[in-house]
Short mmCIF file of C-alpha atoms and ligand atoms in Angstrom, two decimals:
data_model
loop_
_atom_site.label_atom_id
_atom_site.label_comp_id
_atom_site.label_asym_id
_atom_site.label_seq_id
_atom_site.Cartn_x
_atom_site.Cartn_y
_atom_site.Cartn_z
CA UNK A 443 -24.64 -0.68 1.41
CA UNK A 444 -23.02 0.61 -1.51
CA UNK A 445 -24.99 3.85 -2.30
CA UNK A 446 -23.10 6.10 0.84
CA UNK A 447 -20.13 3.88 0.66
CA UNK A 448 -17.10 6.40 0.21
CA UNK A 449 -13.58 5.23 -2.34
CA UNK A 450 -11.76 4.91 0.92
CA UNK A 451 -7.87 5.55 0.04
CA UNK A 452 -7.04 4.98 3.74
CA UNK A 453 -3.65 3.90 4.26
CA UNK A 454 -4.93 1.55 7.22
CA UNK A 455 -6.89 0.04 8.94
CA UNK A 456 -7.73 0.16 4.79
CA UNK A 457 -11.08 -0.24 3.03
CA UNK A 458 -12.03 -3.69 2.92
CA UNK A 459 -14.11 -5.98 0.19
CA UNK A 460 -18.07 -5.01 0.28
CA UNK A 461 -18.68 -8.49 0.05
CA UNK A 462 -16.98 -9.40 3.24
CA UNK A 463 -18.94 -6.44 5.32
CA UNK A 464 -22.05 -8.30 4.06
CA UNK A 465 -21.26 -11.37 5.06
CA UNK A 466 -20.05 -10.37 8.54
CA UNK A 467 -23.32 -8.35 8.81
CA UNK A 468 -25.42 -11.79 7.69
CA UNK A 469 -23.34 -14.12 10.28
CA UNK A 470 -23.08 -12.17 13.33
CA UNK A 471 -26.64 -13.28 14.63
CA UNK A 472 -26.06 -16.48 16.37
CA UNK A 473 -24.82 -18.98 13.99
CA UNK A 474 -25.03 -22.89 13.59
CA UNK A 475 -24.89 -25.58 16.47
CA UNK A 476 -23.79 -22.83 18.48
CA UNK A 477 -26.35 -20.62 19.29
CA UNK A 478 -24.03 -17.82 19.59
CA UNK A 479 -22.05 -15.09 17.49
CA UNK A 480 -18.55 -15.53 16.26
CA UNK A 481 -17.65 -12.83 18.55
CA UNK A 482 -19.17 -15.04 21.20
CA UNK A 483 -17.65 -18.36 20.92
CA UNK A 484 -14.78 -20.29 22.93
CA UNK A 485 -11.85 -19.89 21.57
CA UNK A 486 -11.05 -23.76 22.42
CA UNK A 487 -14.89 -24.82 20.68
CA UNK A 488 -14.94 -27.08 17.57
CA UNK A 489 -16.29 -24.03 15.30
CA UNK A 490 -13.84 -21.44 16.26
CA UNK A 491 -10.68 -24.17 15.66
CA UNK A 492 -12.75 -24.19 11.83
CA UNK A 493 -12.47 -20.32 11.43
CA UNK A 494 -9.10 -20.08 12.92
CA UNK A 495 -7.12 -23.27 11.20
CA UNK A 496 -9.28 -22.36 7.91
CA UNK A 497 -8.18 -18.71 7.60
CA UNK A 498 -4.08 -19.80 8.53
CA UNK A 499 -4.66 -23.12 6.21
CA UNK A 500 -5.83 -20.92 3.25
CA UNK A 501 -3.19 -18.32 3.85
CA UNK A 502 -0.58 -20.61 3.45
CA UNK A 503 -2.25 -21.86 0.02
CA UNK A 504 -2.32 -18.50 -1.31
CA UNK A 505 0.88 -17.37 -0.41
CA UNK A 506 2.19 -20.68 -1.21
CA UNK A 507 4.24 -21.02 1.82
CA UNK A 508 6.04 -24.61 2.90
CA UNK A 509 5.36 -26.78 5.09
CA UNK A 510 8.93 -25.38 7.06
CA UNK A 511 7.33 -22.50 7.88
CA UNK A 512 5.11 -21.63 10.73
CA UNK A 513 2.34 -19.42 9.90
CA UNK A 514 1.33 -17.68 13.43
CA UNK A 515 -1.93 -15.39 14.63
CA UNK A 516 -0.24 -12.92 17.00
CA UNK A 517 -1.36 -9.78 18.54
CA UNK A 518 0.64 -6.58 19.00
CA UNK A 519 1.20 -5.19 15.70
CA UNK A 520 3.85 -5.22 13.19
CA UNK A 521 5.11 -2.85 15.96
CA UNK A 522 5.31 -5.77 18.32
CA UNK A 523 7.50 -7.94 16.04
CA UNK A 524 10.24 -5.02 15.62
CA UNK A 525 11.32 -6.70 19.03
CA UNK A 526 10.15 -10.33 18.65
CA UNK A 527 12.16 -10.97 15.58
CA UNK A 528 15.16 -9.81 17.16
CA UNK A 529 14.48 -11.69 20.38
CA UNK A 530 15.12 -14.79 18.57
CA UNK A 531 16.57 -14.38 15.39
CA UNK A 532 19.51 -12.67 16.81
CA UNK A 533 20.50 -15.84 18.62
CA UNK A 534 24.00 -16.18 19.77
CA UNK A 535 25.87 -14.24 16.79
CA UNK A 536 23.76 -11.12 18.34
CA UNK A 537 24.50 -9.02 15.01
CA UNK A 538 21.93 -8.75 12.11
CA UNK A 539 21.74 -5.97 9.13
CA UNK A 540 19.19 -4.01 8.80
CA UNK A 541 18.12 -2.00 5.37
CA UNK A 542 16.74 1.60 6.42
CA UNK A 543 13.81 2.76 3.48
CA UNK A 544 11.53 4.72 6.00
CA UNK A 545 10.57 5.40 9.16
CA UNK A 546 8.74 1.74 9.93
CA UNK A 547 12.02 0.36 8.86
CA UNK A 548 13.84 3.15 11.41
CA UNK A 549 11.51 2.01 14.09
CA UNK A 550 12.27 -1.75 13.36
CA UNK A 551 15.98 -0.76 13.91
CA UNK A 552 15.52 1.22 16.93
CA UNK A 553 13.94 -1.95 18.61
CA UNK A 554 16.77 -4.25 17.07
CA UNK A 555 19.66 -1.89 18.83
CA UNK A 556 18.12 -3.03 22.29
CA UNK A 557 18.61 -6.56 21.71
CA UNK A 558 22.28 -6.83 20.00
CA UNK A 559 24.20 -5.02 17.32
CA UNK A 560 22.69 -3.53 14.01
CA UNK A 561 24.60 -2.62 11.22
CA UNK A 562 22.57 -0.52 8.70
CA UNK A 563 23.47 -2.53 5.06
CA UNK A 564 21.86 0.98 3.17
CA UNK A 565 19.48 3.67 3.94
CA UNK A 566 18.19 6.43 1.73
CA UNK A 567 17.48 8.44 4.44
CA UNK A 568 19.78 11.21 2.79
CA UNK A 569 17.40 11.40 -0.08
CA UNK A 570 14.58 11.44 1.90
CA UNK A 571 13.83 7.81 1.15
CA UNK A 572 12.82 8.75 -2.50
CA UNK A 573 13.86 5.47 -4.14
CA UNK A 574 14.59 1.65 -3.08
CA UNK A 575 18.98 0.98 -2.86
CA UNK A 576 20.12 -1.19 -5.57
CA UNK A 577 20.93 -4.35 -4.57
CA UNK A 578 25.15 -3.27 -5.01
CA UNK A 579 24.28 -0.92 -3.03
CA UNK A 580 24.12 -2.90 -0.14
CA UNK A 581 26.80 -3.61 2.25
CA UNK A 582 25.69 -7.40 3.56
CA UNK A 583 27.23 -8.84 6.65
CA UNK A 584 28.16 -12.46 5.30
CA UNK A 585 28.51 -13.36 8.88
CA UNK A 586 25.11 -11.71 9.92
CA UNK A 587 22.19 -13.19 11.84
CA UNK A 588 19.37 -11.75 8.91
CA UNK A 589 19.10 -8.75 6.62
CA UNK A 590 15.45 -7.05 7.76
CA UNK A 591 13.99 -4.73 5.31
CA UNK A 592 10.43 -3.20 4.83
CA UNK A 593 8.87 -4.46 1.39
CA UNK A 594 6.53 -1.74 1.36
CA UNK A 595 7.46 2.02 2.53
CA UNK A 596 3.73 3.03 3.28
CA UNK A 597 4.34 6.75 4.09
CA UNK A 598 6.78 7.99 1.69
CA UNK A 599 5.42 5.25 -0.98
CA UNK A 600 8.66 3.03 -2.14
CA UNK A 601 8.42 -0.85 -2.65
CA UNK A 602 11.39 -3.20 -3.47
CA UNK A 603 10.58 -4.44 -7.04
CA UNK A 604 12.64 -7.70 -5.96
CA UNK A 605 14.19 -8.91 -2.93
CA UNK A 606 17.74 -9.01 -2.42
CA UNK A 607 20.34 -11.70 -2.06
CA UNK A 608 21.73 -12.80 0.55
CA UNK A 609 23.54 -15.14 2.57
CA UNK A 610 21.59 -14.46 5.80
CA UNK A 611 17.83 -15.43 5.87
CA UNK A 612 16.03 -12.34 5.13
CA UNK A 613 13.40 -11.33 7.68
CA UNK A 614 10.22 -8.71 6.05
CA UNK A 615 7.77 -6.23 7.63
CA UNK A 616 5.50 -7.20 4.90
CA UNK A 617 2.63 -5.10 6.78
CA UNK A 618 1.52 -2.86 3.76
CA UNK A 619 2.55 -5.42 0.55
CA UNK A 620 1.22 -8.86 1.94
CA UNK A 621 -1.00 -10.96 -0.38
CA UNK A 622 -0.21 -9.07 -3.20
CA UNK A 623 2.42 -10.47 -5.09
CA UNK A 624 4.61 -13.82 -4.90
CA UNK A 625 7.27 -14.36 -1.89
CA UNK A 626 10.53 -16.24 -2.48
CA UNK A 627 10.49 -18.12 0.69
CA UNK A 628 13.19 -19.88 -0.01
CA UNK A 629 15.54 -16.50 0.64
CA UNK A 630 13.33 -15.89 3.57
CA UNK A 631 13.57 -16.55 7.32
CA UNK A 632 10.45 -14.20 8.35
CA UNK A 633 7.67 -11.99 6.91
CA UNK A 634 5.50 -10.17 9.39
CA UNK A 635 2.32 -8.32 8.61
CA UNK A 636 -0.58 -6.44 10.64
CA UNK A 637 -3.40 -7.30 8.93
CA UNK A 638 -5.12 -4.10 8.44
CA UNK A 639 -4.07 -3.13 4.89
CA UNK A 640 -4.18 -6.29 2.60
CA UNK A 641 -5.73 -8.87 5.00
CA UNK A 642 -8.17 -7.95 7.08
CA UNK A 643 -9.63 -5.51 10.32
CA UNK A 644 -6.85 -4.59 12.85
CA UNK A 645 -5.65 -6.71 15.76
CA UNK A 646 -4.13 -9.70 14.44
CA UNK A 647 -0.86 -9.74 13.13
CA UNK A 648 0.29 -12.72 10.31
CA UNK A 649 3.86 -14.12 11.44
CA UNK A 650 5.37 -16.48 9.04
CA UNK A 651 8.75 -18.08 10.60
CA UNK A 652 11.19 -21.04 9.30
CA UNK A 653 10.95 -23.67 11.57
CA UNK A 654 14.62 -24.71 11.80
CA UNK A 655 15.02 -20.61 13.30
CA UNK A 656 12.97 -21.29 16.15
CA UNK A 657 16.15 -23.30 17.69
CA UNK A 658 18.00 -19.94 17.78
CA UNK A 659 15.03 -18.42 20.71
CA UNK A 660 16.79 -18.31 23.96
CA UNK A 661 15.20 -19.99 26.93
CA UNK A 662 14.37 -16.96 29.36
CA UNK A 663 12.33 -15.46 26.50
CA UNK A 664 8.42 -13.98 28.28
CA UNK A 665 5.94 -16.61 27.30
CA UNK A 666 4.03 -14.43 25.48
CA UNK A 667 7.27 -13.10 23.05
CA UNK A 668 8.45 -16.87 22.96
CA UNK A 669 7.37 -17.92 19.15
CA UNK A 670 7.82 -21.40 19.97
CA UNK A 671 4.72 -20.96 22.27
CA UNK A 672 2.87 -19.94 19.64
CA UNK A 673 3.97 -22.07 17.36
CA UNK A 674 3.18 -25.32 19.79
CA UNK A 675 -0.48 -23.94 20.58
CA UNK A 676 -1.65 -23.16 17.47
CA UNK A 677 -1.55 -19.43 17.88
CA UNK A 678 -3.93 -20.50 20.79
CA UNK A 679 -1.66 -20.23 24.10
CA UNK A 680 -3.88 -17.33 25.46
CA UNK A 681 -6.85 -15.96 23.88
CA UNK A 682 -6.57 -14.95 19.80
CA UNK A 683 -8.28 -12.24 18.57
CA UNK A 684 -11.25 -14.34 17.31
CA UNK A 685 -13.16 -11.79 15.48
CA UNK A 686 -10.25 -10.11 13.35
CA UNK A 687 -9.32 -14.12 12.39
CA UNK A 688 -13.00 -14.59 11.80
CA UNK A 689 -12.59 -11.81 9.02
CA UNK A 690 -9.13 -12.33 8.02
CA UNK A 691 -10.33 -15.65 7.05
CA UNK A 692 -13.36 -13.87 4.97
CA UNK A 693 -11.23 -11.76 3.36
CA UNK A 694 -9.11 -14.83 2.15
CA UNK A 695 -11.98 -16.84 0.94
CA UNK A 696 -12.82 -13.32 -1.14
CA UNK A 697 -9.40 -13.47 -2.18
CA UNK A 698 -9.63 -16.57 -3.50
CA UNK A 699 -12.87 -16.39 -5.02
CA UNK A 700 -11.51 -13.39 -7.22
CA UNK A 701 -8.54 -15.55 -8.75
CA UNK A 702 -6.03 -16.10 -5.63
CA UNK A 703 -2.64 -14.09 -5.87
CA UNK A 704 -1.94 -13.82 -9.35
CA UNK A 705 -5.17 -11.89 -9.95
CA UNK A 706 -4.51 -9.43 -6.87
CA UNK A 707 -0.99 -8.78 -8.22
CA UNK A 708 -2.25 -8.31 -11.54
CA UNK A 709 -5.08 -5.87 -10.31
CA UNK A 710 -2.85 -3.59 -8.10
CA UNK A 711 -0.40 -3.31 -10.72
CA UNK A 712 -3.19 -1.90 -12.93
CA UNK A 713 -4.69 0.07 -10.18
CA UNK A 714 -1.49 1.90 -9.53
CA UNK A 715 -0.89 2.57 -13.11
CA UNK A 716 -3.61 4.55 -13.54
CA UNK A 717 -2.47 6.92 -11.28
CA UNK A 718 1.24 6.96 -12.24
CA UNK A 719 0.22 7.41 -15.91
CA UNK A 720 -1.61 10.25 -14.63
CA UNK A 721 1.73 11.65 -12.76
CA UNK A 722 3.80 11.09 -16.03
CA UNK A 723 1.67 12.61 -18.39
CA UNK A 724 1.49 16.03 -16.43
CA UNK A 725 3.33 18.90 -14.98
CA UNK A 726 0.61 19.87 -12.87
CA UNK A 727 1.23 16.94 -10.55
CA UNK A 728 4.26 16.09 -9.31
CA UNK A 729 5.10 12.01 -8.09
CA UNK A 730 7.10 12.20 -4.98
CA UNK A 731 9.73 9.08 -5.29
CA UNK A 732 11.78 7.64 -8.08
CA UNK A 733 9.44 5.57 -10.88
CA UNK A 734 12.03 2.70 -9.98
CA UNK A 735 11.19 2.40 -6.55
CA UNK A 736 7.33 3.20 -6.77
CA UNK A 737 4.71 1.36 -4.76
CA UNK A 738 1.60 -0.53 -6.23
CA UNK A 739 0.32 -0.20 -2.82
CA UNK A 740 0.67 3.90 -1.83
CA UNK A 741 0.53 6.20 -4.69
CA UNK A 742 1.99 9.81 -3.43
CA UNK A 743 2.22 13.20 -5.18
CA UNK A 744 2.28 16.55 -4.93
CA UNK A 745 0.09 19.38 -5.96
CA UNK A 746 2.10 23.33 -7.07
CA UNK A 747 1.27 24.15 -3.60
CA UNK A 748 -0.29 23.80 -0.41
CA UNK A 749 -3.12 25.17 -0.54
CA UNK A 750 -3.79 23.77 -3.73
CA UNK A 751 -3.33 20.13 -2.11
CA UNK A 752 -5.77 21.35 0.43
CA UNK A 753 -8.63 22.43 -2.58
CA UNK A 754 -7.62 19.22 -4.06
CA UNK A 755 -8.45 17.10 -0.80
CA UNK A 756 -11.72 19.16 0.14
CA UNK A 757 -13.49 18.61 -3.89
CA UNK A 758 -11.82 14.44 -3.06
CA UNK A 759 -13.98 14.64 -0.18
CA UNK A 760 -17.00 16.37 -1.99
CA UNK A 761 -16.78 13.65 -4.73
CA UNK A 762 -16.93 11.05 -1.62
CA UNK A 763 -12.97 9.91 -1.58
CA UNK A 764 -11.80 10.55 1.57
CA UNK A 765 -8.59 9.67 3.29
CA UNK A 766 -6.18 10.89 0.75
CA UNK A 767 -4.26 13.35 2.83
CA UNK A 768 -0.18 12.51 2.91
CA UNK A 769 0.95 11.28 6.29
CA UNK A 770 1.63 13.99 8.49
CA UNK A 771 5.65 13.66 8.07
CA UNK A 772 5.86 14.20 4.18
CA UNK A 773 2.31 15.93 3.71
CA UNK A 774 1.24 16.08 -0.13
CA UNK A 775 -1.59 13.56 -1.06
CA UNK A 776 -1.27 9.39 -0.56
CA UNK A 777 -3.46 7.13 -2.21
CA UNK A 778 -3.40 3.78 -0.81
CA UNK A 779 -4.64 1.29 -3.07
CA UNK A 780 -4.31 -2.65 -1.39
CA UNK A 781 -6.54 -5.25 -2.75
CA UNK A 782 -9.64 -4.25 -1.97
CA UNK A 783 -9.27 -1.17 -3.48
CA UNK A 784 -11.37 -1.33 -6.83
CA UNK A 785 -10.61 -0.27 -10.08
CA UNK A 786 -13.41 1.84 -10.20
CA UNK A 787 -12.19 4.03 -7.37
CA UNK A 788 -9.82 4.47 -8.79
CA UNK A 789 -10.69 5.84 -11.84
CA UNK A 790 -12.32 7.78 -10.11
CA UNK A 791 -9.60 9.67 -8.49
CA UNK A 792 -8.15 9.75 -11.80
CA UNK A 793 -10.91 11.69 -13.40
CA UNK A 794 -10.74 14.36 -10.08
CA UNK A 795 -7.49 14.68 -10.84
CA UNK A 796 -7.64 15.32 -14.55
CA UNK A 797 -10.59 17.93 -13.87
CA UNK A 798 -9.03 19.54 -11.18
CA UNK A 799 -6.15 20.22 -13.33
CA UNK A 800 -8.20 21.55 -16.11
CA UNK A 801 -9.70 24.00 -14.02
CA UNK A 802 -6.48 25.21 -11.33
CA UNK A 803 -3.71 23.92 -13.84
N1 LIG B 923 5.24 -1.37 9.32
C1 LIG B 923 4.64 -0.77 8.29
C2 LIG B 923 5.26 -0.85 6.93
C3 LIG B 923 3.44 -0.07 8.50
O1 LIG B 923 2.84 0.54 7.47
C4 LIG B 923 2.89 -0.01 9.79
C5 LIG B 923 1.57 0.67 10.09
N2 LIG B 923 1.17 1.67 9.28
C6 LIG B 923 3.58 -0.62 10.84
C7 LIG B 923 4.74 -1.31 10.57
C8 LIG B 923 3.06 -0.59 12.24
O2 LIG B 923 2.06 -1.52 12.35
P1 LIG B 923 1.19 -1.77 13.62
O3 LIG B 923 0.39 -0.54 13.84
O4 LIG B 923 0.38 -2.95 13.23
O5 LIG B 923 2.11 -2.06 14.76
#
């Protein structure tokens, strides 16, 4: 498998761990008892209840999240939960702050607005969303149902180094920085993710939700929006999406097996800093946000010019890295680096980008 593989710096659905594909590859013949294929099994059988209990159980070991939190398997993207969160959290106060980094986090308000008040606590849209607000920066509602922000800005490349106080429960779209570094829970009332970055294949989204907030969902909520339906079936109410769950929970026991949390923190921290070393030390390339505010997760840069970002992306592609092209609202070049990324690939990048320089710089 590996000799064609390309360094995939996709900023999702991402690359995923090589051992994973080969285990999927070696377990999708009919398997066990069964007789069948994970892809073919009830979702109310004995052996999926394993997969799917197994994957949410070891979750909430690695991310070391209580007991008073519900860790749900929901469909409908991170996109979804712009509108579930509000749906409930909002409750009866009908008010919550919102922190504005990027455009997911402009989308996430958008959705809020149709369900009750936002206030926007800080947004760096006037600069372009360069850099992360300082936590005086931010104008908090005391009164205010939660504070939402995005940890990770995957387009323009910002992440918040540490999360902010606050007297309201902070709620996260946690989509592009999940499973890769520690989570205060005890600040938090709900981290959302879509699992195609850090966890797993698209089509399930991770939902973890304080218990005691459920009491705030109002009754004529659609069954299907209703977290406390979710929370009461197991994730099971209607039909999961067995075969991203089946892999999320591969890509967990991988996680595991290569040191748990503290080990994928420690490796995207090196990862990125092999690129933003390579961003300090020249003029040639040019980092696009403030070093305070950078993401271990999307690396993004510029080139002198635009056709030289173009050469660069064309001799990426030549030297098998593909995917590095900026998203289409900022342009330059985006390297997304979540956990499976290895180190190697990136090195590899590292060395394009040193002998591009030589020879255009
Ligand atoms: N939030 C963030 C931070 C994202 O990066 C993305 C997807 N790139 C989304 C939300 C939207 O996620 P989904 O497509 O799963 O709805």
């Amino acid at each position: 498998m590996t000799s064609d593989r390309v360094v995939n710096f996709s900023p999702g659905p991402a690359t995923l761990p090589e051992p994973v594909l080969a285990r999927v590859r070696e377990d999708l013949p009919p398997r066990g008892e069964t007789g069948a294929s994970v892809m073919e099994m009830s979702h109310r059988s004995s052996e999926y209840a394993e997969i799917h209990d197994g994957a949410r159980d070891r979750l909430r070991r690695l991310l070391e999240i209580p007991e008073s939190f519900e860790i749900l398997l929901l469909q409908g993207g991170a996109s979804l939960q712009f509108s579930m969160a509000p749906m409930t959290l909002m409750g009866t106060r009908r008010s919550a702050d919102y922190v504005v980094t990027g455009r997911w986090s402009r989308k996430a308000v958008a959705e809020a607005r149709k369900h009750g008040a936002v206030r926007i606590a800080a947004s760096t849209e006037h600069e372009e969303f360069r850099r992360i607000p300082d936590s005086d920066e931010l104008d908090l509602d005391p009164t205010a149902s939660y504070l939402h922000l995005t940890s990770n800005n995957t387009v323009v490349g910002t992440q918040w180094r540490g999360f902010p106080e606050a007297r309201a429960p902070l709620v996260a779209d946690m989509s592009s920085d999940i499973l890769s570094r520690p989570v205060p829970w005890d600040r938090f009332g709900l981290a959302y993710a879509g699992a195609q970055k850090n966890l797993g294949p698209a089509g399930v989204t991770v939902v973890v939700l304080r218990k005691e907030l459920l009491d705030r969902a109002p009754d004529d909520l659609p069954t299907m929006l209703d977290y406390r339906i979710h929370a009461e079936k197991d994730s099971r109410y209607n039909t999961p999406p067995t075969f991203p769950i089946y892999v999320l929970g591969l890509v967990l026991e991988w996680v595991d097996d290569r040191g748990g949390l503290e080990a994928m923190e420690r490796r995207a921290r090196q990862r990125s800093e092999i690129l933003y070393q390579r961003l300090d030390e020249s003029d040639f390339y040019r980092g696009t946000v403030e070093p305070g505010s950078r993401s271990r997760m999307n690396v993004t840069f510029r080139l002198p010019s635009q056709e030289l970002e173009e050469e660069f992306l064309a001799a990426a592609e030549d030297a098998g890295m593909v995917n590095l092209k900026g998203h289409r609202s900022v342009g330059g070049i985006r390297a997304s680096l979540y956990n499976a990324m290895s180190r190697e690939g990136v090195e590899r990048l590292a060395g394009l980008m040193e002998e591009f320089q030589a020879d255009h710089g």
